[in-house]
Coordinates of C-alpha atoms in Angstrom, one line a residue:
X1 CA -144.4 74.5 -139.8
X2 CA -142.4 77.3 -142.1
X3 CA -139.6 77.9 -139.4
X4 CA -138.1 75.0 -139.6
X5 CA -137.2 75.2 -143.0
X6 CA -135.7 78.7 -142.9
X7 CA -133.4 77.7 -139.4
X8 CA -132.3 74.5 -141.9
X9 CA -131.1 76.5 -144.9
X10 CA -129.3 79.2 -142.8
X11 CA -127.1 76.2 -140.8
X12 CA -126.5 74.7 -144.3
X13 CA -125.5 78.1 -145.8
X14 CA -123.1 78.6 -142.2
X15 CA -121.5 75.4 -142.9
X16 CA -120.9 75.8 -146.7
X17 CA -119.4 79.4 -145.7
X18 CA -117.1 77.4 -143.3
X19 CA -116.4 75.1 -145.5
X20 CA -115.2 77.5 -148.0
X21 CA -113.0 79.7 -145.4
X22 CA -111.5 75.9 -144.7
X23 CA -111.0 75.4 -148.1
X24 CA -109.5 79.1 -149.0
X25 CA -106.9 78.9 -145.8
X26 CA -105.9 75.3 -146.6
X27 CA -105.5 76.6 -150.5
X28 CA -103.3 79.1 -149.4
X29 CA -101.1 76.9 -146.7
X30 CA -100.9 74.9 -150.5
X31 CA -100.1 78.1 -152.0
X32 CA -96.9 78.6 -149.0
X33 CA -95.9 75.2 -148.9
X34 CA -95.4 75.0 -153.2
X35 CA -93.6 78.1 -152.4
X36 CA -91.5 76.7 -149.9
X37 CA -90.7 74.0 -151.9
X38 CA -90.1 75.7 -155.1
X39 CA -87.4 78.2 -153.2
X40 CA -85.7 74.8 -151.3
X41 CA -85.8 73.1 -154.8
X42 CA -83.9 76.2 -156.4
X43 CA -81.7 76.1 -153.4
X44 CA -80.8 72.4 -153.4
X45 CA -80.4 72.5 -157.1
X46 CA -77.8 75.1 -157.0
X47 CA -76.3 73.7 -154.3
X48 CA -76.2 70.2 -156.0
X49 CA -74.9 72.2 -159.1
X50 CA -72.0 73.8 -157.2
X51 CA -71.0 70.1 -155.5
X52 CA -71.2 68.5 -158.8
X53 CA -68.7 71.0 -160.3
X54 CA -66.6 71.1 -157.2
X55 CA -67.0 67.0 -157.6
X56 CA -65.5 67.3 -161.0
X57 CA -62.5 69.6 -160.3
X58 CA -61.7 67.6 -158.0
X59 CA -62.2 64.6 -160.2
X60 CA -60.0 66.4 -162.4
X61 CA -57.2 67.0 -159.7
X62 CA -57.3 63.7 -158.5
X63 CA -56.2 62.3 -161.8
X64 CA -54.1 64.8 -162.3
X65 CA -52.3 63.9 -159.3
X66 CA -52.4 60.3 -160.3
X67 CA -51.2 61.3 -163.7
X68 CA -48.0 62.9 -161.9
X69 CA -47.9 60.1 -159.6
X70 CA -47.8 57.7 -162.3
X71 CA -45.0 59.1 -164.0
X72 CA -42.9 59.9 -160.8
X73 CA -42.9 56.2 -159.9
X74 CA -42.5 55.4 -164.0
X75 CA -39.2 57.8 -164.1
X76 CA -37.9 56.3 -161.0
X77 CA -38.6 52.8 -161.8
X78 CA -37.1 53.3 -165.4
X79 CA -33.8 55.6 -164.4
X80 CA -33.4 52.9 -161.7
X81 CA -33.5 50.1 -163.7
X82 CA -31.7 51.4 -166.5
X83 CA -28.4 49.9 -167.1
X84 CA -26.7 52.3 -169.0
X85 CA -26.4 56.1 -169.7
X86 CA -28.3 55.8 -173.2
X87 CA -30.9 53.6 -171.8
X88 CA -31.9 55.6 -168.8
X89 CA -31.7 58.7 -170.7
X90 CA -34.0 57.6 -173.4
X91 CA -36.4 56.4 -170.3
X92 CA -36.3 59.5 -168.9
X93 CA -37.6 61.3 -172.6
X94 CA -40.6 58.8 -172.9
X95 CA -41.6 59.2 -169.7
X96 CA -41.9 63.3 -169.9
X97 CA -43.5 62.9 -173.4
X98 CA -46.0 60.9 -172.1
X99 CA -46.7 63.0 -169.1
X100 CA -46.6 66.5 -170.4
X101 CA -48.6 65.5 -173.5
X102 CA -45.9 67.2 -175.9
X103 CA -46.6 66.6 -179.1
X104 CA -42.8 64.8 -179.5
X105 CA -39.7 65.0 -178.1
X106 CA -35.9 64.5 -178.5
X107 CA -32.5 63.8 -176.3
X108 CA -29.3 65.0 -177.3
X109 CA -25.7 64.2 -175.5
X110 CA -22.6 66.4 -175.7
X111 CA -19.2 64.6 -174.8
X112 CA -16.1 66.3 -175.5
X113 CA -17.7 68.7 -177.4
X114 CA -19.0 66.2 -180.0
X115 CA -22.8 65.7 -180.6
X116 CA -22.9 61.6 -179.6
X117 CA -26.8 61.4 -179.6
X118 CA -29.2 63.1 -181.2
X119 CA -27.6 64.0 -184.5
X120 CA -30.7 62.2 -186.7
X121 CA -34.0 63.1 -187.8
X122 CA -35.4 60.9 -185.5
X123 CA -38.1 62.6 -182.7
X124 CA -39.9 60.3 -180.5
X125 CA -43.9 61.3 -180.9
X126 CA -46.5 60.5 -178.2
X127 CA -48.4 57.6 -179.0
X128 CA -46.6 56.8 -182.1
X129 CA -42.8 55.8 -180.6
X130 CA -40.1 57.0 -182.8
X131 CA -41.1 58.4 -186.4
X132 CA -38.3 60.5 -188.5
X133 CA -39.4 64.1 -189.3
X134 CA -36.0 66.5 -190.7
X135 CA -38.1 69.7 -189.8
X136 CA -39.3 68.5 -186.3
X137 CA -35.7 67.8 -185.5
X138 CA -34.0 70.2 -187.4
X139 CA -36.3 72.9 -185.1
X140 CA -35.4 70.9 -182.0
X141 CA -31.7 70.8 -182.6
X142 CA -31.6 74.7 -183.9
X143 CA -33.4 76.0 -180.7
X144 CA -31.9 74.0 -178.3
X145 CA -28.6 75.7 -176.6
X146 CA -26.0 72.7 -176.9
X147 CA -23.4 75.5 -176.0
X148 CA -24.2 75.9 -172.3
X149 CA -21.9 73.9 -169.8
X150 CA -24.3 74.9 -166.7
X151 CA -27.1 72.8 -165.4
X152 CA -30.8 73.8 -165.9
X153 CA -32.5 75.1 -162.2
X154 CA -35.7 74.5 -164.0
X155 CA -37.2 73.5 -167.6
X156 CA -36.8 76.4 -169.3
X157 CA -39.9 77.7 -172.2
X158 CA -39.5 79.2 -175.3
X159 CA -42.1 79.7 -178.1
X160 CA -41.4 78.4 -181.4
X161 CA -43.2 78.1 -184.9
X162 CA -44.0 74.6 -185.4
X163 CA -42.9 73.8 -188.6
X164 CA -45.7 71.0 -189.7
X165 CA -48.8 73.3 -188.4
X166 CA -47.8 76.9 -189.1
X167 CA -48.5 77.5 -185.6
X168 CA -47.4 78.6 -182.5
X169 CA -46.0 76.1 -179.6
X170 CA -43.7 76.2 -176.9
X171 CA -40.1 74.4 -176.5
X172 CA -39.4 72.9 -173.4
X173 CA -35.3 71.9 -172.9
X174 CA -33.5 70.9 -169.9
X175 CA -30.1 70.1 -169.6
X176 CA -28.3 68.0 -166.9
X177 CA -24.6 67.3 -166.4
X178 CA -23.8 63.6 -166.6
X179 CA -20.3 63.4 -165.8
X180 CA -16.9 65.1 -166.8
X181 CA -17.6 66.6 -170.0
X182 CA -20.8 64.7 -171.0
X183 CA -23.8 66.5 -171.2
X184 CA -27.9 65.6 -171.7
X185 CA -30.6 67.7 -173.0
X186 CA -34.0 66.4 -173.0
X187 CA -36.3 68.9 -175.3
X188 CA -40.3 68.4 -175.5
X189 CA -41.8 70.3 -178.0
X190 CA -45.4 70.9 -177.3
X191 CA -48.8 70.7 -179.4
X192 CA -50.0 74.2 -179.0
X193 CA -48.7 77.3 -177.1
X194 CA -51.0 76.2 -174.0
X195 CA -48.9 75.0 -170.8
X196 CA -49.6 74.2 -167.5
X197 CA -46.9 75.8 -165.0
X198 CA -47.7 72.9 -162.7
X199 CA -46.9 70.4 -165.4
X200 CA -43.6 72.1 -165.4
X201 CA -42.9 71.6 -161.8
X202 CA -43.4 68.0 -162.0
X203 CA -41.0 67.7 -164.9
X204 CA -38.3 69.2 -163.3
X205 CA -38.2 65.8 -160.8
X206 CA -36.5 64.5 -163.7
X207 CA -33.5 66.4 -163.1
X208 CA -33.1 65.0 -159.7
X209 CA -33.8 61.4 -160.8
X210 CA -30.9 62.6 -163.7
X211 CA -28.8 63.3 -161.7
X212 CA -29.6 60.4 -158.5
X213 CA -29.5 57.8 -161.6
X214 CA -26.3 59.3 -162.9
X215 CA -24.3 59.3 -159.9
X216 CA -25.7 55.5 -159.1
X217 CA -24.7 54.6 -162.6
X218 CA -20.8 56.0 -162.2
X219 CA -20.9 54.4 -158.4
X220 CA -22.2 51.0 -160.0
X221 CA -19.9 51.2 -162.6
X222 CA -17.2 51.9 -160.5
X223 CA -17.8 49.1 -157.7
X224 CA -18.5 46.4 -160.9
X225 CA -14.3 47.4 -161.9
X226 CA -13.3 47.1 -157.9
X227 CA -15.1 43.9 -157.8
X228 CA -13.5 42.6 -161.2
X229 CA -10.1 43.7 -159.7
X230 CA -10.6 42.6 -156.5
X231 CA -12.1 39.0 -158.7
X232 CA -8.6 39.0 -160.4
X233 CA -6.2 39.8 -157.4
X234 CA -7.9 36.6 -155.7
X235 CA -7.4 34.7 -158.9
X236 CA -3.8 35.9 -159.3
X237 CA -3.7 35.1 -155.0
X238 CA -5.0 31.2 -155.8
X239 CA -2.9 30.9 -158.7
X240 CA 0.2 31.7 -156.8
X241 CA -0.7 29.8 -153.9
X242 CA -1.0 26.9 -155.9
X243 CA 2.3 27.4 -157.9
X244 CA 4.0 27.7 -154.5
X245 CA 2.2 24.6 -153.1
X246 CA 2.6 22.7 -156.8
X247 CA 6.5 24.2 -156.3
X248 CA 7.2 23.3 -153.0
X249 CA 5.4 19.6 -154.1
X250 CA 7.8 19.1 -157.2
X251 CA 10.7 20.1 -155.1
X252 CA 10.0 17.7 -152.4
X253 CA 9.3 15.3 -155.6
X254 CA 12.7 16.1 -157.0
X255 CA 14.7 15.4 -153.6
X256 CA 12.5 12.6 -153.4
X257 CA 13.3 11.2 -156.8
X258 CA 16.7 11.7 -156.4
X259 CA 17.3 10.1 -153.2
X260 CA 15.2 7.0 -154.6
X261 CA 17.3 6.9 -158.1
X262 CA 20.3 7.1 -155.2
X263 CA 19.7 4.7 -153.4
X264 CA 18.1 2.3 -156.7
X265 CA 21.6 3.1 -157.9
X266 CA 24.1 1.4 -155.4
X267 CA 22.2 -2.2 -155.3
X268 CA 21.6 -1.7 -159.2
X269 CA 25.2 -2.0 -159.0
X270 CA 25.8 -4.8 -157.6
X271 CA 22.7 -6.6 -158.8
X272 CA 24.8 -5.5 -162.3
X273 CA 28.3 -6.6 -161.3
X274 CA 26.4 -9.9 -159.6
X275 CA 24.9 -10.9 -163.1
X276 CA 28.4 -10.1 -165.5
X277 CA 30.0 -12.2 -162.7
X278 CA 27.3 -15.2 -163.0
X279 CA 27.4 -15.2 -166.2
X280 CA 31.1 -15.9 -166.7
X281 CA 31.1 -18.7 -163.8
X282 CA 28.2 -20.0 -165.6
X283 CA 30.1 -19.2 -169.2
X284 CA 32.6 -21.5 -167.0
X285 CA 30.6 -24.3 -166.2
X286 CA 29.6 -24.5 -169.4
X287 CA 32.2 -25.0 -171.0
X288 CA 33.8 -27.8 -168.0
X289 CA 30.3 -29.6 -168.6
X290 CA 31.2 -29.5 -172.6
X291 CA 34.8 -31.1 -171.6
X292 CA 32.8 -33.5 -169.3
X293 CA 30.9 -34.5 -172.3
X294 CA 34.0 -34.9 -174.5
X295 CA 35.9 -37.0 -171.9
X296 CA 32.6 -39.8 -171.5
X297 CA 32.5 -39.8 -175.4
X298 CA 35.9 -40.6 -175.9
X299 CA 35.3 -43.4 -173.2
X300 CA 32.6 -44.7 -174.6
X301 CA 30.8 -47.3 -173.5
X302 CA 28.1 -47.4 -170.3
X303 CA 29.9 -43.9 -169.3
X304 CA 29.3 -42.3 -172.6
X305 CA 24.9 -43.9 -172.4
X306 CA 25.0 -42.7 -168.8
X307 CA 26.3 -39.1 -169.4
X308 CA 23.7 -39.0 -173.0
X309 CA 20.6 -40.1 -170.4
X310 CA 21.4 -37.7 -168.0
X311 CA 22.0 -34.7 -170.9
X312 CA 18.3 -36.1 -172.1
X313 CA 16.8 -36.4 -168.6
X314 CA 18.0 -32.7 -167.5
X315 CA 17.8 -31.3 -170.9
X316 CA 21.2 -30.0 -170.6
X317 CA 21.4 -28.1 -173.8
X318 CA 18.1 -26.3 -173.8
X319 CA 18.7 -25.4 -170.1
X320 CA 21.9 -24.0 -171.1
X321 CA 20.7 -21.7 -174.2
X322 CA 17.3 -20.3 -172.0
X323 CA 19.9 -19.5 -169.3
X324 CA 22.3 -17.5 -171.2
X325 CA 18.8 -15.9 -172.9
X326 CA 17.9 -15.1 -169.0
X327 CA 21.7 -14.0 -168.0
X328 CA 21.7 -11.4 -171.9
X329 CA 17.7 -10.0 -170.8
X330 CA 18.7 -9.4 -167.3
X331 CA 21.7 -7.6 -168.4
X332 CA 19.6 -5.6 -170.6
X333 CA 17.1 -4.8 -168.4
X334 CA 19.3 -3.9 -165.9
X335 CA 21.3 -1.4 -167.8
X336 CA 18.0 -0.2 -169.2
X337 CA 16.8 0.7 -165.3
X338 CA 20.2 2.0 -165.0
X339 CA 19.6 4.5 -168.0
X340 CA 16.1 5.5 -166.2
X341 CA 17.9 6.4 -162.7
X342 CA 20.4 7.9 -165.1
X343 CA 17.7 10.3 -166.7
X344 CA 15.8 10.4 -163.3
X345 CA 18.8 12.3 -161.5
X346 CA 19.5 14.4 -164.5
X347 CA 15.8 16.0 -164.3
X348 CA 15.8 15.7 -160.4
X349 CA 18.7 18.1 -160.5
X350 CA 18.7 21.3 -162.0
X351 CA 21.9 22.6 -160.8
X352 CA 20.8 25.0 -158.6
X353 CA 20.0 27.7 -161.4
X354 CA 23.7 27.0 -162.4
X355 CA 24.3 26.7 -166.3
X356 CA 26.5 24.1 -167.1
X357 CA 27.4 22.4 -171.2
X358 CA 24.5 20.5 -172.1
X359 CA 24.9 17.7 -174.8
X360 CA 22.3 17.7 -177.1
X361 CA 21.9 14.1 -178.0
X362 CA 22.3 13.6 -174.3
X363 CA 18.9 15.8 -173.4
X364 CA 17.0 14.4 -176.3
X365 CA 17.8 10.6 -175.4
X366 CA 16.8 11.5 -171.6
X367 CA 13.4 13.0 -172.6
X368 CA 12.7 9.8 -174.7
X369 CA 13.5 7.9 -171.7
X370 CA 11.3 9.8 -169.5
X371 CA 8.0 9.6 -171.8
X372 CA 8.7 6.0 -172.3
X373 CA 5.9 4.5 -171.1
X374 CA 3.4 7.3 -172.6
X375 CA 4.8 6.9 -176.1
X376 CA 5.7 3.0 -176.0
X377 CA 2.6 1.4 -177.2
X378 CA 1.5 4.4 -178.8
X379 CA 3.8 6.3 -181.3
X380 CA 6.6 5.3 -183.1
X381 CA 9.2 7.7 -181.6
X382 CA 12.4 8.2 -183.5
X383 CA 15.1 9.5 -182.4
X384 CA 17.5 10.8 -185.9
X385 CA 20.9 10.7 -184.0
X386 CA 23.8 13.6 -185.4
X387 CA 27.0 12.3 -186.5
X388 CA 28.2 15.0 -184.3
X389 CA 26.9 16.0 -181.0
X390 CA 26.5 19.9 -180.3
X391 CA 27.0 21.2 -176.7
X392 CA 25.2 24.2 -175.3
X393 CA 25.0 25.9 -172.1
X394 CA 21.7 25.8 -170.2
X395 CA 20.0 24.4 -166.4
X396 CA 19.8 20.8 -167.8
X397 CA 16.1 20.4 -165.6
X398 CA 14.7 23.4 -167.5
X399 CA 16.0 22.4 -170.6
X400 CA 14.3 18.7 -170.1
X401 CA 11.2 20.6 -168.4
X402 CA 10.9 22.4 -172.0
X403 CA 11.7 19.5 -174.1
X404 CA 8.9 17.0 -171.8
X405 CA 6.5 19.8 -172.5
X406 CA 6.9 19.9 -176.1
X407 CA 7.3 15.8 -176.6
X408 CA 4.4 15.4 -174.1
X409 CA 2.2 17.7 -176.6
X410 CA 3.4 15.9 -179.5
X411 CA 2.3 12.1 -178.3
X412 CA -1.1 13.3 -177.1
X413 CA -1.7 15.3 -180.3
X414 CA -0.2 12.3 -182.2
X415 CA -3.0 9.8 -183.5
X416 CA -2.0 5.7 -182.5
X417 CA 0.3 4.6 -184.8
X418 CA 1.7 7.8 -186.1
X419 CA 5.4 8.9 -186.1
X420 CA 7.3 11.6 -184.1
X421 CA 10.7 12.6 -185.4
X422 CA 13.6 13.8 -183.1
X423 CA 16.1 15.9 -184.8
X424 CA 19.1 17.5 -183.7
X425 CA 20.4 20.5 -186.2
X426 CA 23.0 23.5 -185.9
X427 CA 23.8 26.3 -188.2
X428 CA 26.9 28.8 -187.2
X429 CA 25.7 30.0 -183.9
X430 CA 22.7 27.9 -182.6
X431 CA 21.5 24.7 -181.7
X432 CA 18.2 23.6 -183.3
X433 CA 16.5 20.5 -181.2
X434 CA 13.6 19.6 -183.1
X435 CA 10.0 17.8 -182.2
X436 CA 8.3 17.0 -185.4
X437 CA 4.7 14.9 -185.4
X438 CA 2.4 13.4 -187.6
X439 CA -0.7 14.7 -185.4
X440 CA -3.5 17.0 -186.0
X441 CA -2.2 20.1 -186.2
X442 CA -3.7 23.6 -185.2
X443 CA -5.3 26.3 -186.7
X444 CA -4.4 29.9 -187.0
X445 CA -6.5 31.0 -184.4
X446 CA -5.0 28.2 -182.0
X447 CA -1.3 28.9 -182.9
X448 CA -1.6 32.6 -182.3
X449 CA -3.1 31.5 -178.3
X450 CA -0.5 28.5 -178.0
X451 CA 1.7 30.7 -175.5
X452 CA -1.0 32.7 -174.1
X453 CA -1.2 31.2 -170.0
X454 CA -4.1 29.0 -168.7
X455 CA -4.9 28.7 -173.1
X456 CA -5.4 24.9 -173.3
X457 CA -7.5 22.6 -176.3
X458 CA -7.1 19.6 -173.4
X459 CA -10.7 18.7 -172.1
X460 CA -10.9 20.4 -168.3
X461 CA -9.3 18.4 -165.7
X462 CA -6.4 16.9 -167.9
X463 CA -4.0 20.5 -168.7
X464 CA -3.4 24.0 -166.8
X465 CA -2.5 25.7 -169.9
X466 CA 0.5 26.9 -168.8
X467 CA 3.2 24.3 -169.9
X468 CA 3.5 26.7 -173.1
X469 CA 4.3 30.0 -171.7
X470 CA 6.5 28.6 -169.0
X471 CA 8.6 26.9 -171.6
X472 CA 8.9 30.1 -173.5
X473 CA 9.8 31.9 -170.4
X474 CA 12.5 29.2 -169.9
X475 CA 13.7 29.3 -173.4
X476 CA 13.8 33.4 -173.3
X477 CA 16.0 33.1 -170.3
X478 CA 18.3 31.1 -172.3
X479 CA 18.5 33.6 -175.0
X480 CA 16.8 31.0 -177.0
X481 CA 13.0 31.2 -178.9
X482 CA 10.8 28.6 -180.2
X483 CA 9.5 28.3 -183.7
X484 CA 6.2 26.3 -184.1
X485 CA 4.7 25.3 -187.9
X486 CA 1.7 23.5 -187.7
X487 CA -1.2 22.7 -190.2
X488 CA -4.3 20.9 -189.4
X489 CA -4.5 17.2 -190.0
X490 CA -0.5 17.5 -191.0
X491 CA 1.0 17.7 -187.8
X492 CA 3.3 20.4 -186.0
X493 CA 7.5 20.8 -185.9
X494 CA 8.5 22.6 -182.9
X495 CA 12.3 24.4 -182.8
X496 CA 13.5 24.9 -180.1
X497 CA 16.6 27.3 -180.8
X498 CA 19.0 27.6 -178.5
X499 CA 23.0 29.4 -178.7
X500 CA 25.6 26.9 -179.2
X501 CA 28.5 27.0 -176.2

């Protein structure tokens, strides 16, 4: 009985020893695992730190590259969109100040030896825009070698003492030749003496952009000038073609008018002659009728009564008066047609450029007849005929063209019911053909431009602006001159002065 418990106790001890050994081995494994974990964690933490540092550096580099790309893109965009040299110079300065992080910047331009840009106290401060600082502007001006005439290959750097902080900083300056005799400097003043070399490499692109843009602007300006010249040539060509067509039409119209005038002149002569003869015959019939009436009156009785009845029945006396008036009106109309045809023929035949002796009175009468349809129901045109006629040498067609231009302008400028007076005056050497209207008059500005080609006060489509300049050319070819006196609201007086024959 006593051996059984003893055996059981021994087994329990062995089991406990085995349990203890197992726990010790387990603890040992856990220590090894913890040590390995600590070693792995330390290695991982170190790798994570290094990776984080590398990531930070890559991020900073990426931001720097992004700033560089934004600077390059902005510079290219601003410079290519700039419309003038001054514009893209300041665009380049603004981009350079912002990218480099400089404290401020300034631009200078020397043209033909004179400082044309930068001679002031203003500087472009980073984040503040243009500010006034005499000390900074003077420092930058004094430290910039504006007498150099060779473009820089790279930005140059020099050490300076800032007058505001009294600490050392860096002055970056760059020069580019814009065109012949014109040079531009971009100057940057840093915050302190720190400066990254890579920043200078990126800033060097400004040189190429300025070079490209200046050449682009020069070519663009040259192209614009050529296009303007081409446009002017095209306008001149179109104008000359239009003038040629107009001259051809006017020549054909002149020939046609001359032919019509000639054709009208012959039958109107017959009509005029027949009308005069018919009036004379009618007068004979009228006298014969009066004698017959006298005979019937002397006969008396039934014969007188029958004649009186017939005279009343056919209204012989009234008809005779009306027919006489018709003859007079027809004769007057025929004479008017003859005068118009004469004026038309005179206007249609300029004499092939030859000068002949011209009557001043006849020239004035002709132009009045030719414009009769314009002023007949509008203005009171009066010709104060001189006691003695005055003669001068000239091309009758051209002189009438000049007078037509001035009288037509006077008619259009004179309100309905107002008067236009034509006069012929003279001095010792000249005849003066005067057209004086009671029109609206002209301002001094309009009067100064009146002989300028294509200048007109008429609405679009109602005038070419060439009449006055052509008139001036014609009068000058006749060794004459034109004097115009005008006052707004009071009218205009035109005097065409020509040498007496």
